[in-house]
Amino acid sequence: MPELPEVETIRRGLEPLITRQFISDVEVRERRLRWPVTRNLAGLLRGQQILQLGRRAKYLLIKTSNGTLLVHLGMSGSLFYLSSVSKPTTHDHIDISFRGGSCLRFNDPRRFGSIHFTTQPKLHRLLTKLGPEPLGKDFSAEYLTHVSRSRRVAIKNHLMNGQIIAGLGNIYATEALFRAGIHPARPAGRISAARFSGLVQAIREVLNEAIRSGGTTLKDFVGGDGRPGFFQQSLNVYGRSGDPCFTCGVPIKRITQSQRSSYYCPRCQR
DNA sequence: CGAACGACCTGCAGGC
DNA sequence: TGCCTGCAGGTCGTTC
């Protein structure tokens, strides 16, 4: 479900709702997520205060008095803030309850999401190998050119490799390539520095615009405040196969790369 | 080492 | 109505 802009939207929505709250209890109804949820999650979190909400790639980092909760939503995960706890329904796997009666509920039909608690997030194995944040200063045309040198992998797959860039998923990798006029199947190592410069700019723009729009709601995404995003109105190629390119009118094509759909304009993207 | 691929899941839409 | 196929916002570990 969520890529970087959606997770950032959730972070911003939840921040005012849960920071400073004290965790009274945690109920784990289903431990079989992407990684098994630790049996002791409740014991680790009970009594802790939520201090801060951060984000790294697509991970939401919930900092508490004694550590950090790493939450990943996978393909279908969502978080709901409930001011009063209602009866859990299908796929409501985890409830983090607060003093005062509200609760943060984790729901994930496909169970590709995950929850970890760590005292040293900077050393956590899921975070240490991640590439730079695309909206941070370590991400630049020089960097992208450097890590693409002599790579034969298709640029679309390269952009979706979290070790190269953190947090870019299928929608925004696809859309950034359209904006930069680069064919998704072009080998990463066969793109000029000038075009990488445009690509870096396109990635930043598309992510910033999506965050400003509250993310993309294709099916049922809602941010931390329960509201859907509206960036889907701004998608140029994603999900539009057969429809005319907004720039040139040629039908948008769909291809499969690494078992994921890519969309592009055969005239605008080379 | 880089690159490709299978694996992990449920739900939904569409064809027959 | 049911059954089948393919598709879906991710990413890790294995294999070549």
PDB file of C-alpha atoms (C1' of nucleotides) in Angstrom:
ATOM      1  CA  MET A   1       0.000   0.000   0.000  1.00  0.00           C
ATOM      2  CA  PRO A   2       2.246   2.779   1.096  1.00  0.00           C
ATOM      3  CA  GLU A   3       5.355   4.263  -0.391  1.00  0.00           C
ATOM      4  CA  LEU A   4       7.377   7.073   1.105  1.00  0.00           C
ATOM      5  CA  PRO A   5       4.753   9.838   0.710  1.00  0.00           C
ATOM      6  CA  GLU A   6       2.037   7.675   2.242  1.00  0.00           C
ATOM      7  CA  VAL A   7       4.194   6.744   5.229  1.00  0.00           C
ATOM      8  CA  GLU A   8       5.156  10.390   5.647  1.00  0.00           C
ATOM      9  CA  THR A   9       1.471  11.332   5.505  1.00  0.00           C
ATOM     10  CA  ILE A  10       0.708   8.766   8.188  1.00  0.00           C
ATOM     11  CA  ARG A  11       3.593  10.058  10.297  1.00  0.00           C
ATOM     12  CA  ARG A  12       2.357  13.635  10.100  1.00  0.00           C
ATOM     13  CA  GLY A  13      -1.225  12.630  10.805  1.00  0.00           C
ATOM     14  CA  LEU A  14      -0.412  10.461  13.803  1.00  0.00           C
ATOM     15  CA  GLU A  15       2.189  12.748  15.340  1.00  0.00           C
ATOM     16  CA  PRO A  16      -0.197  15.141  17.099  1.00  0.00           C
ATOM     17  CA  LEU A  17      -2.473  12.281  18.098  1.00  0.00           C
ATOM     18  CA  ILE A  18      -0.062   9.931  19.830  1.00  0.00           C
ATOM     19  CA  THR A  19       3.063  11.802  20.931  1.00  0.00           C
ATOM     20  CA  ARG A  20       3.246  12.236  24.694  1.00  0.00           C
ATOM     21  CA  GLN A  21       0.737   9.417  25.219  1.00  0.00           C
ATOM     22  CA  PHE A  22       1.542   6.587  27.624  1.00  0.00           C
ATOM     23  CA  ILE A  23       1.097   3.008  26.490  1.00  0.00           C
ATOM     24  CA  SER A  24      -1.142   1.108  28.872  1.00  0.00           C
ATOM     25  CA  ASP A  25      -1.205  -2.222  27.045  1.00  0.00           C
ATOM     26  CA  VAL A  26      -0.487  -3.981  23.765  1.00  0.00           C
ATOM     27  CA  GLU A  27      -2.532  -6.798  22.305  1.00  0.00           C
ATOM     28  CA  VAL A  28      -1.073  -8.924  19.515  1.00  0.00           C
ATOM     29  CA  ARG A  29      -3.736 -11.126  17.957  1.00  0.00           C
ATOM     30  CA  GLU A  30      -1.641 -12.314  15.019  1.00  0.00           C
ATOM     31  CA  ARG A  31       2.112 -12.676  15.294  1.00  0.00           C
ATOM     32  CA  ARG A  32       2.705 -14.037  11.779  1.00  0.00           C
ATOM     33  CA  LEU A  33       3.630 -10.880   9.897  1.00  0.00           C
ATOM     34  CA  ARG A  34       6.569 -10.468   7.474  1.00  0.00           C
ATOM     35  CA  TRP A  35       8.712 -11.244  10.485  1.00  0.00           C
ATOM     36  CA  PRO A  36       7.249 -12.908  13.579  1.00  0.00           C
ATOM     37  CA  VAL A  37       6.224 -10.286  16.137  1.00  0.00           C
ATOM     38  CA  THR A  38       8.211 -10.707  19.357  1.00  0.00           C
ATOM     39  CA  ARG A  39       6.252 -12.520  22.050  1.00  0.00           C
ATOM     40  CA  ASN A  40       7.203  -9.853  24.528  1.00  0.00           C
ATOM     41  CA  LEU A  41       5.984  -6.766  22.663  1.00  0.00           C
ATOM     42  CA  ALA A  42       3.520  -5.871  25.399  1.00  0.00           C
ATOM     43  CA  GLY A  43       6.152  -6.279  28.093  1.00  0.00           C
ATOM     44  CA  LEU A  44       8.572  -4.057  26.193  1.00  0.00           C
ATOM     45  CA  LEU A  45       6.070  -1.262  25.542  1.00  0.00           C
ATOM     46  CA  ARG A  46       3.808  -1.186  28.578  1.00  0.00           C
ATOM     47  CA  GLY A  47       4.242   2.001  30.579  1.00  0.00           C
ATOM     48  CA  GLN A  48       6.377   3.708  27.923  1.00  0.00           C
ATOM     49  CA  GLN A  49       5.670   7.211  26.681  1.00  0.00           C
ATOM     50  CA  ILE A  50       5.676   8.033  22.961  1.00  0.00           C
ATOM     51  CA  LEU A  51       8.216  10.781  22.442  1.00  0.00           C
ATOM     52  CA  GLN A  52       8.546  11.295  18.710  1.00  0.00           C
ATOM     53  CA  LEU A  53       7.494   9.983  15.303  1.00  0.00           C
ATOM     54  CA  GLY A  54      10.114   9.611  12.581  1.00  0.00           C
ATOM     55  CA  ARG A  55      10.444   7.912   9.237  1.00  0.00           C
ATOM     56  CA  ARG A  56      13.233   6.099   7.409  1.00  0.00           C
ATOM     57  CA  ALA A  57      12.409   4.850   3.915  1.00  0.00           C
ATOM     58  CA  LYS A  58       8.973   3.242   4.347  1.00  0.00           C
ATOM     59  CA  TYR A  59       9.494   2.532   8.026  1.00  0.00           C
ATOM     60  CA  LEU A  60       7.587   4.540  10.597  1.00  0.00           C
ATOM     61  CA  LEU A  61       9.807   5.028  13.652  1.00  0.00           C
ATOM     62  CA  ILE A  62       7.887   5.444  16.872  1.00  0.00           C
ATOM     63  CA  LYS A  63      10.333   6.580  19.529  1.00  0.00           C
ATOM     64  CA  THR A  64       9.406   5.721  23.096  1.00  0.00           C
ATOM     65  CA  SER A  65      11.105   6.363  26.434  1.00  0.00           C
ATOM     66  CA  ASN A  66      13.148   3.186  26.214  1.00  0.00           C
ATOM     67  CA  GLY A  67      13.535   2.412  22.495  1.00  0.00           C
ATOM     68  CA  THR A  68      12.007   2.641  19.059  1.00  0.00           C
ATOM     69  CA  LEU A  69       9.173   0.770  17.397  1.00  0.00           C
ATOM     70  CA  LEU A  70       9.813   0.104  13.687  1.00  0.00           C
ATOM     71  CA  VAL A  71       6.564  -0.252  11.778  1.00  0.00           C
ATOM     72  CA  HIS A  72       6.427  -1.310   8.140  1.00  0.00           C
ATOM     73  CA  LEU A  73       3.070  -1.514   6.358  1.00  0.00           C
ATOM     74  CA  GLY A  74       4.103  -3.826   3.533  1.00  0.00           C
ATOM     75  CA  MET A  75       1.636  -3.824   0.626  1.00  0.00           C
ATOM     76  CA  SER A  76      -1.637  -3.727   2.488  1.00  0.00           C
ATOM     77  CA  GLY A  77      -0.990  -2.460   6.007  1.00  0.00           C
ATOM     78  CA  SER A  78      -2.689   0.468   7.673  1.00  0.00           C
ATOM     79  CA  LEU A  79      -2.703   2.208  11.031  1.00  0.00           C
ATOM     80  CA  PHE A  80      -5.797   3.645  12.617  1.00  0.00           C
ATOM     81  CA  TYR A  81      -6.029   5.898  15.609  1.00  0.00           C
ATOM     82  CA  LEU A  82      -9.152   5.115  17.586  1.00  0.00           C
ATOM     83  CA  SER A  83     -10.175   7.643  20.204  1.00  0.00           C
ATOM     84  CA  SER A  84     -12.187   4.883  21.837  1.00  0.00           C
ATOM     85  CA  VAL A  85     -11.481   1.230  21.185  1.00  0.00           C
ATOM     86  CA  SER A  86     -13.962  -0.612  19.000  1.00  0.00           C
ATOM     87  CA  LYS A  87     -14.239  -4.345  18.552  1.00  0.00           C
ATOM     88  CA  PRO A  88     -11.449  -5.636  16.288  1.00  0.00           C
ATOM     89  CA  THR A  89     -12.409  -6.999  12.881  1.00  0.00           C
ATOM     90  CA  THR A  90     -10.614  -9.112  10.267  1.00  0.00           C
ATOM     91  CA  HIS A  91      -6.877  -8.496  10.011  1.00  0.00           C
ATOM     92  CA  ASP A  92      -6.774  -6.126  12.991  1.00  0.00           C
ATOM     93  CA  HIS A  93      -3.561  -7.749  14.203  1.00  0.00           C
ATOM     94  CA  ILE A  94      -2.223  -5.385  16.855  1.00  0.00           C
ATOM     95  CA  ASP A  95      -3.678  -2.808  19.245  1.00  0.00           C
ATOM     96  CA  ILE A  96      -1.428  -0.412  21.134  1.00  0.00           C
ATOM     97  CA  SER A  97      -3.643   1.060  23.827  1.00  0.00           C
ATOM     98  CA  PHE A  98      -3.051   4.334  25.633  1.00  0.00           C
ATOM     99  CA  ARG A  99      -3.957   5.587  29.067  1.00  0.00           C
ATOM    100  CA  GLY A 100      -7.223   7.418  28.612  1.00  0.00           C
ATOM    101  CA  GLY A 101      -8.758   4.771  26.381  1.00  0.00           C
ATOM    102  CA  SER A 102      -7.541   5.567  22.860  1.00  0.00           C
ATOM    103  CA  CYS A 103      -5.548   3.137  20.748  1.00  0.00           C
ATOM    104  CA  LEU A 104      -3.373   2.702  17.672  1.00  0.00           C
ATOM    105  CA  ARG A 105      -4.534  -0.260  15.591  1.00  0.00           C
ATOM    106  CA  PHE A 106      -2.436  -2.102  13.013  1.00  0.00           C
ATOM    107  CA  ASN A 107      -4.386  -3.839  10.253  1.00  0.00           C
ATOM    108  CA  ASP A 108      -2.762  -5.794   7.418  1.00  0.00           C
ATOM    109  CA  PRO A 109      -4.662  -8.313   5.254  1.00  0.00           C
ATOM    110  CA  ARG A 110      -1.615  -9.652   3.398  1.00  0.00           C
ATOM    111  CA  ARG A 111       0.696  -9.615   6.438  1.00  0.00           C
ATOM    112  CA  PHE A 112       3.698  -8.320   4.503  1.00  0.00           C
ATOM    113  CA  GLY A 113       4.079  -5.621   7.135  1.00  0.00           C
ATOM    114  CA  SER A 114       6.202  -5.898  10.261  1.00  0.00           C
ATOM    115  CA  ILE A 115       6.726  -4.553  13.764  1.00  0.00           C
ATOM    116  CA  HIS A 116      10.019  -4.559  15.624  1.00  0.00           C
ATOM    117  CA  PHE A 117      11.136  -2.995  18.874  1.00  0.00           C
ATOM    118  CA  THR A 118      14.774  -1.960  19.206  1.00  0.00           C
ATOM    119  CA  THR A 119      16.874   0.104  21.558  1.00  0.00           C
ATOM    120  CA  GLN A 120      19.345   0.909  18.766  1.00  0.00           C
ATOM    121  CA  PRO A 121      17.435   1.726  15.581  1.00  0.00           C
ATOM    122  CA  LYS A 122      20.574   2.983  13.836  1.00  0.00           C
ATOM    123  CA  LEU A 123      22.063  -0.487  14.097  1.00  0.00           C
ATOM    124  CA  HIS A 124      18.949  -2.433  13.172  1.00  0.00           C
ATOM    125  CA  ARG A 125      19.574  -4.867  10.330  1.00  0.00           C
ATOM    126  CA  LEU A 126      16.510  -3.688   8.390  1.00  0.00           C
ATOM    127  CA  LEU A 127      17.756  -0.097   8.409  1.00  0.00           C
ATOM    128  CA  THR A 128      21.533  -0.255   8.131  1.00  0.00           C
ATOM    129  CA  LYS A 129      21.714  -1.172   4.447  1.00  0.00           C
ATOM    130  CA  LEU A 130      19.257   1.443   3.233  1.00  0.00           C
ATOM    131  CA  GLY A 131      20.403   4.021   0.715  1.00  0.00           C
ATOM    132  CA  PRO A 132      19.989   7.783   1.172  1.00  0.00           C
ATOM    133  CA  GLU A 133      16.618   9.439   1.669  1.00  0.00           C
ATOM    134  CA  PRO A 134      15.534  10.854  -1.699  1.00  0.00           C
ATOM    135  CA  LEU A 135      14.455  14.113  -0.048  1.00  0.00           C
ATOM    136  CA  GLY A 136      17.684  14.422   1.927  1.00  0.00           C
ATOM    137  CA  LYS A 137      20.916  16.143   0.974  1.00  0.00           C
ATOM    138  CA  ASP A 138      22.870  12.905   0.488  1.00  0.00           C
ATOM    139  CA  PHE A 139      20.782  12.130  -2.558  1.00  0.00           C
ATOM    140  CA  SER A 140      22.170  13.927  -5.593  1.00  0.00           C
ATOM    141  CA  ALA A 141      22.825  13.531  -9.295  1.00  0.00           C
ATOM    142  CA  GLU A 142      26.469  12.828  -8.499  1.00  0.00           C
ATOM    143  CA  TYR A 143      25.516  10.063  -6.092  1.00  0.00           C
ATOM    144  CA  LEU A 144      23.021   8.478  -8.475  1.00  0.00           C
ATOM    145  CA  THR A 145      25.456   8.663 -11.377  1.00  0.00           C
ATOM    146  CA  HIS A 146      28.150   7.076  -9.251  1.00  0.00           C
ATOM    147  CA  VAL A 147      26.067   4.137  -8.001  1.00  0.00           C
ATOM    148  CA  SER A 148      24.733   3.515 -11.509  1.00  0.00           C
ATOM    149  CA  ARG A 149      28.123   3.254 -13.166  1.00  0.00           C
ATOM    150  CA  SER A 150      28.379   0.067 -15.274  1.00  0.00           C
ATOM    151  CA  ARG A 151      25.103  -1.258 -13.863  1.00  0.00           C
ATOM    152  CA  ARG A 152      23.088  -3.177 -16.422  1.00  0.00           C
ATOM    153  CA  VAL A 153      19.908  -3.376 -14.368  1.00  0.00           C
ATOM    154  CA  ALA A 154      16.880  -1.492 -15.748  1.00  0.00           C
ATOM    155  CA  ILE A 155      16.661   1.984 -14.218  1.00  0.00           C
ATOM    156  CA  LYS A 156      13.154   1.267 -12.869  1.00  0.00           C
ATOM    157  CA  ASN A 157      14.432  -1.707 -10.870  1.00  0.00           C
ATOM    158  CA  HIS A 158      17.465   0.272  -9.810  1.00  0.00           C
ATOM    159  CA  LEU A 159      15.245   3.039  -8.389  1.00  0.00           C
ATOM    160  CA  MET A 160      13.196   0.485  -6.485  1.00  0.00           C
ATOM    161  CA  ASN A 161      16.284  -1.000  -4.862  1.00  0.00           C
ATOM    162  CA  GLY A 162      16.212   0.334  -1.306  1.00  0.00           C
ATOM    163  CA  GLN A 163      19.971   0.034  -1.015  1.00  0.00           C
ATOM    164  CA  ILE A 164      20.301   2.611  -3.801  1.00  0.00           C
ATOM    165  CA  ILE A 165      17.459   4.956  -2.778  1.00  0.00           C
ATOM    166  CA  ALA A 166      15.273   4.589   0.301  1.00  0.00           C
ATOM    167  CA  GLY A 167      11.512   4.528   0.034  1.00  0.00           C
ATOM    168  CA  LEU A 168      10.776   4.733  -3.698  1.00  0.00           C
ATOM    169  CA  GLY A 169       8.107   2.234  -4.705  1.00  0.00           C
ATOM    170  CA  ASN A 170       6.336   1.224  -7.870  1.00  0.00           C
ATOM    171  CA  ILE A 171       4.128   4.272  -8.307  1.00  0.00           C
ATOM    172  CA  TYR A 172       6.701   6.981  -7.703  1.00  0.00           C
ATOM    173  CA  ALA A 173       9.575   5.260  -9.518  1.00  0.00           C
ATOM    174  CA  THR A 174       7.244   4.958 -12.508  1.00  0.00           C
ATOM    175  CA  GLU A 175       6.046   8.553 -12.301  1.00  0.00           C
ATOM    176  CA  ALA A 176       9.525  10.011 -11.776  1.00  0.00           C
ATOM    177  CA  LEU A 177      10.793   8.242 -14.898  1.00  0.00           C
ATOM    178  CA  PHE A 178       7.949   9.726 -16.918  1.00  0.00           C
ATOM    179  CA  ARG A 179       8.746  13.213 -15.672  1.00  0.00           C
ATOM    180  CA  ALA A 180      12.418  12.709 -16.491  1.00  0.00           C
ATOM    181  CA  GLY A 181      11.633  11.294 -19.953  1.00  0.00           C
ATOM    182  CA  ILE A 182      13.553   8.076 -19.273  1.00  0.00           C
ATOM    183  CA  HIS A 183      12.395   4.658 -20.486  1.00  0.00           C
ATOM    184  CA  PRO A 184      11.950   2.347 -17.479  1.00  0.00           C
ATOM    185  CA  ALA A 185      13.893  -0.475 -19.131  1.00  0.00           C
ATOM    186  CA  ARG A 186      16.947   1.607 -19.955  1.00  0.00           C
ATOM    187  CA  PRO A 187      20.049   0.163 -18.296  1.00  0.00           C
ATOM    188  CA  ALA A 188      21.010   2.321 -15.306  1.00  0.00           C
ATOM    189  CA  GLY A 189      24.599   2.574 -16.473  1.00  0.00           C
ATOM    190  CA  ARG A 190      23.571   3.991 -19.838  1.00  0.00           C
ATOM    191  CA  ILE A 191      22.068   7.250 -18.623  1.00  0.00           C
ATOM    192  CA  SER A 192      24.007  10.498 -18.895  1.00  0.00           C
ATOM    193  CA  ALA A 193      24.898  12.639 -15.885  1.00  0.00           C
ATOM    194  CA  ALA A 194      22.680  15.387 -17.296  1.00  0.00           C
ATOM    195  CA  ARG A 195      19.683  13.060 -17.418  1.00  0.00           C
ATOM    196  CA  PHE A 196      20.415  11.813 -13.899  1.00  0.00           C
ATOM    197  CA  SER A 197      20.266  15.393 -12.801  1.00  0.00           C
ATOM    198  CA  GLY A 198      16.782  15.669 -14.272  1.00  0.00           C
ATOM    199  CA  LEU A 199      15.807  12.362 -12.723  1.00  0.00           C
ATOM    200  CA  VAL A 200      16.885  13.420  -9.235  1.00  0.00           C
ATOM    201  CA  GLN A 201      14.841  16.578  -9.635  1.00  0.00           C
ATOM    202  CA  ALA A 202      11.848  14.577 -10.891  1.00  0.00           C
ATOM    203  CA  ILE A 203      12.034  12.176  -7.935  1.00  0.00           C
ATOM    204  CA  ARG A 204      12.130  15.049  -5.447  1.00  0.00           C
ATOM    205  CA  GLU A 205       9.267  16.838  -7.173  1.00  0.00           C
ATOM    206  CA  VAL A 206       6.975  13.859  -7.433  1.00  0.00           C
ATOM    207  CA  LEU A 207       7.545  12.874  -3.784  1.00  0.00           C
ATOM    208  CA  ASN A 208       7.062  16.409  -2.500  1.00  0.00           C
ATOM    209  CA  GLU A 209       3.907  16.907  -4.538  1.00  0.00           C
ATOM    210  CA  ALA A 210       2.536  13.570  -3.332  1.00  0.00           C
ATOM    211  CA  ILE A 211       3.233  14.464   0.294  1.00  0.00           C
ATOM    212  CA  ARG A 212       1.512  17.802  -0.225  1.00  0.00           C
ATOM    213  CA  SER A 213      -1.495  15.887  -1.614  1.00  0.00           C
ATOM    214  CA  GLY A 214      -1.617  13.556   1.367  1.00  0.00           C
ATOM    215  CA  GLY A 215      -0.387  10.566  -0.656  1.00  0.00           C
ATOM    216  CA  THR A 216      -1.997   8.401  -3.323  1.00  0.00           C
ATOM    217  CA  THR A 217      -5.230   6.559  -2.577  1.00  0.00           C
ATOM    218  CA  LEU A 218      -5.686   3.833  -5.202  1.00  0.00           C
ATOM    219  CA  LYS A 219      -7.892   1.619  -3.120  1.00  0.00           C
ATOM    220  CA  ASP A 220      -8.252   2.426   0.533  1.00  0.00           C
ATOM    221  CA  PHE A 221      -5.203   4.315   1.785  1.00  0.00           C
ATOM    222  CA  VAL A 222      -5.895   6.811   4.536  1.00  0.00           C
ATOM    223  CA  GLY A 223      -3.355   8.913   6.411  1.00  0.00           C
ATOM    224  CA  GLY A 224      -2.882   9.018  10.174  1.00  0.00           C
ATOM    225  CA  ASP A 225      -5.836  11.358  10.484  1.00  0.00           C
ATOM    226  CA  GLY A 226      -8.106   8.988   8.571  1.00  0.00           C
ATOM    227  CA  ARG A 227      -8.310  11.070   5.405  1.00  0.00           C
ATOM    228  CA  PRO A 228      -7.522   9.645   1.931  1.00  0.00           C
ATOM    229  CA  GLY A 229      -4.862  11.184  -0.297  1.00  0.00           C
ATOM    230  CA  PHE A 230      -5.563  12.755  -3.654  1.00  0.00           C
ATOM    231  CA  PHE A 231      -2.286  12.448  -5.550  1.00  0.00           C
ATOM    232  CA  GLN A 232      -3.885   9.765  -7.759  1.00  0.00           C
ATOM    233  CA  GLN A 233      -5.353  12.715  -9.679  1.00  0.00           C
ATOM    234  CA  SER A 234      -1.826  13.765 -10.580  1.00  0.00           C
ATOM    235  CA  LEU A 235      -0.570  10.416 -11.878  1.00  0.00           C
ATOM    236  CA  ASN A 236       0.635  10.739 -15.455  1.00  0.00           C
ATOM    237  CA  VAL A 237       1.233   7.118 -16.400  1.00  0.00           C
ATOM    238  CA  TYR A 238       0.724   4.742 -13.454  1.00  0.00           C
ATOM    239  CA  GLY A 239      -2.301   2.538 -14.084  1.00  0.00           C
ATOM    240  CA  ARG A 240      -3.095   4.293 -17.383  1.00  0.00           C
ATOM    241  CA  SER A 241      -2.143   1.659 -19.971  1.00  0.00           C
ATOM    242  CA  GLY A 242      -3.932   2.270 -23.256  1.00  0.00           C
ATOM    243  CA  ASP A 243      -4.941   5.802 -22.269  1.00  0.00           C
ATOM    244  CA  PRO A 244      -3.426   8.747 -24.137  1.00  0.00           C
ATOM    245  CA  CYS A 245      -0.275  10.387 -22.804  1.00  0.00           C
ATOM    246  CA  PHE A 246      -1.180  13.800 -21.366  1.00  0.00           C
ATOM    247  CA  THR A 247       1.817  15.285 -23.165  1.00  0.00           C
ATOM    248  CA  CYS A 248       1.733  13.735 -26.647  1.00  0.00           C
ATOM    249  CA  GLY A 249      -1.455  11.687 -26.897  1.00  0.00           C
ATOM    250  CA  VAL A 250       0.259   8.373 -27.687  1.00  0.00           C
ATOM    251  CA  PRO A 251      -1.213   5.417 -25.739  1.00  0.00           C
ATOM    252  CA  ILE A 252       0.560   4.591 -22.476  1.00  0.00           C
ATOM    253  CA  LYS A 253       2.213   1.175 -22.432  1.00  0.00           C
ATOM    254  CA  ARG A 254       2.418  -1.374 -19.658  1.00  0.00           C
ATOM    255  CA  ILE A 255       5.339  -3.769 -19.304  1.00  0.00           C
ATOM    256  CA  THR A 256       6.366  -6.164 -16.556  1.00  0.00           C
ATOM    257  CA  GLN A 257       9.718  -5.673 -14.854  1.00  0.00           C
ATOM    258  CA  SER A 258      10.742  -7.961 -11.993  1.00  0.00           C
ATOM    259  CA  GLN A 259       7.151  -9.147 -11.712  1.00  0.00           C
ATOM    260  CA  ARG A 260       5.918  -5.563 -11.225  1.00  0.00           C
ATOM    261  CA  SER A 261       3.963  -3.423 -13.662  1.00  0.00           C
ATOM    262  CA  SER A 262       5.664  -0.445 -15.261  1.00  0.00           C
ATOM    263  CA  TYR A 263       3.874   2.178 -17.292  1.00  0.00           C
ATOM    264  CA  TYR A 264       5.447   4.596 -19.718  1.00  0.00           C
ATOM    265  CA  CYS A 265       4.878   6.736 -22.761  1.00  0.00           C
ATOM    266  CA  PRO A 266       6.733   5.191 -25.709  1.00  0.00           C
ATOM    267  CA  ARG A 267       7.154   8.594 -27.317  1.00  0.00           C
ATOM    268  CA  CYS A 268       8.109  10.754 -24.326  1.00  0.00           C
ATOM    269  CA  GLN A 269      10.377   8.231 -22.609  1.00  0.00           C
ATOM    270  CA  ARG A 270      13.598   6.962 -24.207  1.00  0.00           C
TER     271      ARG A 270
ATOM    272  C1'  DC B   1      30.159  -9.124  -6.913  1.00  0.00           C
ATOM    273  C1'  DG B   2      25.496  -8.036  -9.706  1.00  0.00           C
ATOM    274  C1'  DA B   3      21.199  -9.577 -11.327  1.00  0.00           C
ATOM    275  C1'  DA B   4      17.131 -12.528 -11.556  1.00  0.00           C
ATOM    276  C1'  DC B   5      13.713 -15.003  -9.164  1.00  0.00           C
ATOM    277  C1'  DG B   6      10.835 -17.334  -5.729  1.00  0.00           C
ATOM    278  C1'  DA B   7       8.775 -16.676  -1.476  1.00  0.00           C
ATOM    279  C1'  DC B   8       5.629 -14.748   1.791  1.00  0.00           C
ATOM    280  C1'  DC B   9      -0.116 -13.519   2.041  1.00  0.00           C
ATOM    281  C1'  DT B  10      -5.246 -12.046   1.137  1.00  0.00           C
ATOM    282  C1'  DG B  11      -8.654  -9.905  -1.692  1.00  0.00           C
ATOM    283  C1'  DC B  12     -10.690  -8.507  -5.712  1.00  0.00           C
ATOM    284  C1'  DA B  13     -12.058  -8.194 -10.626  1.00  0.00           C
ATOM    285  C1'  DG B  14     -12.911 -10.454 -14.744  1.00  0.00           C
ATOM    286  C1'  DG B  15     -13.681 -14.464 -17.826  1.00  0.00           C
ATOM    287  C1'  DC B  16     -16.120 -18.683 -18.500  1.00  0.00           C
TER     288       DC B  16
ATOM    289  C1'  DT C   1     -23.419 -19.344  -8.448  1.00  0.00           C
ATOM    290  C1'  DG C   2     -18.651 -21.206  -8.508  1.00  0.00           C
ATOM    291  C1'  DC C   3     -13.984 -21.822 -10.188  1.00  0.00           C
ATOM    292  C1'  DC C   4      -9.963 -20.153 -12.287  1.00  0.00           C
ATOM    293  C1'  DT C   5      -6.448 -16.667 -13.454  1.00  0.00           C
ATOM    294  C1'  DG C   6      -4.054 -12.568 -12.870  1.00  0.00           C
ATOM    295  C1'  DC C   7      -3.196  -8.560 -10.472  1.00  0.00           C
ATOM    296  C1'  DA C   8      -2.189  -5.465  -6.294  1.00  0.00           C
ATOM    297  C1'  DG C   9       1.096   0.245  -3.033  1.00  0.00           C
ATOM    298  C1'  DG C  10       7.082  -4.529  -0.659  1.00  0.00           C
ATOM    299  C1'  DT C  11      11.370  -6.620   0.048  1.00  0.00           C
ATOM    300  C1'  DC C  12      14.107 -10.444   1.706  1.00  0.00           C
ATOM    301  C1'  DG C  13      16.904 -14.612   1.006  1.00  0.00           C
ATOM    302  C1'  DT C  14      18.531 -17.781  -2.435  1.00  0.00           C
ATOM    303  C1'  DT C  15      20.575 -18.984  -6.648  1.00  0.00           C
ATOM    304  C1'  DC C  16      23.066 -18.403 -10.844  1.00  0.00           C
TER     305       DC C  16
END
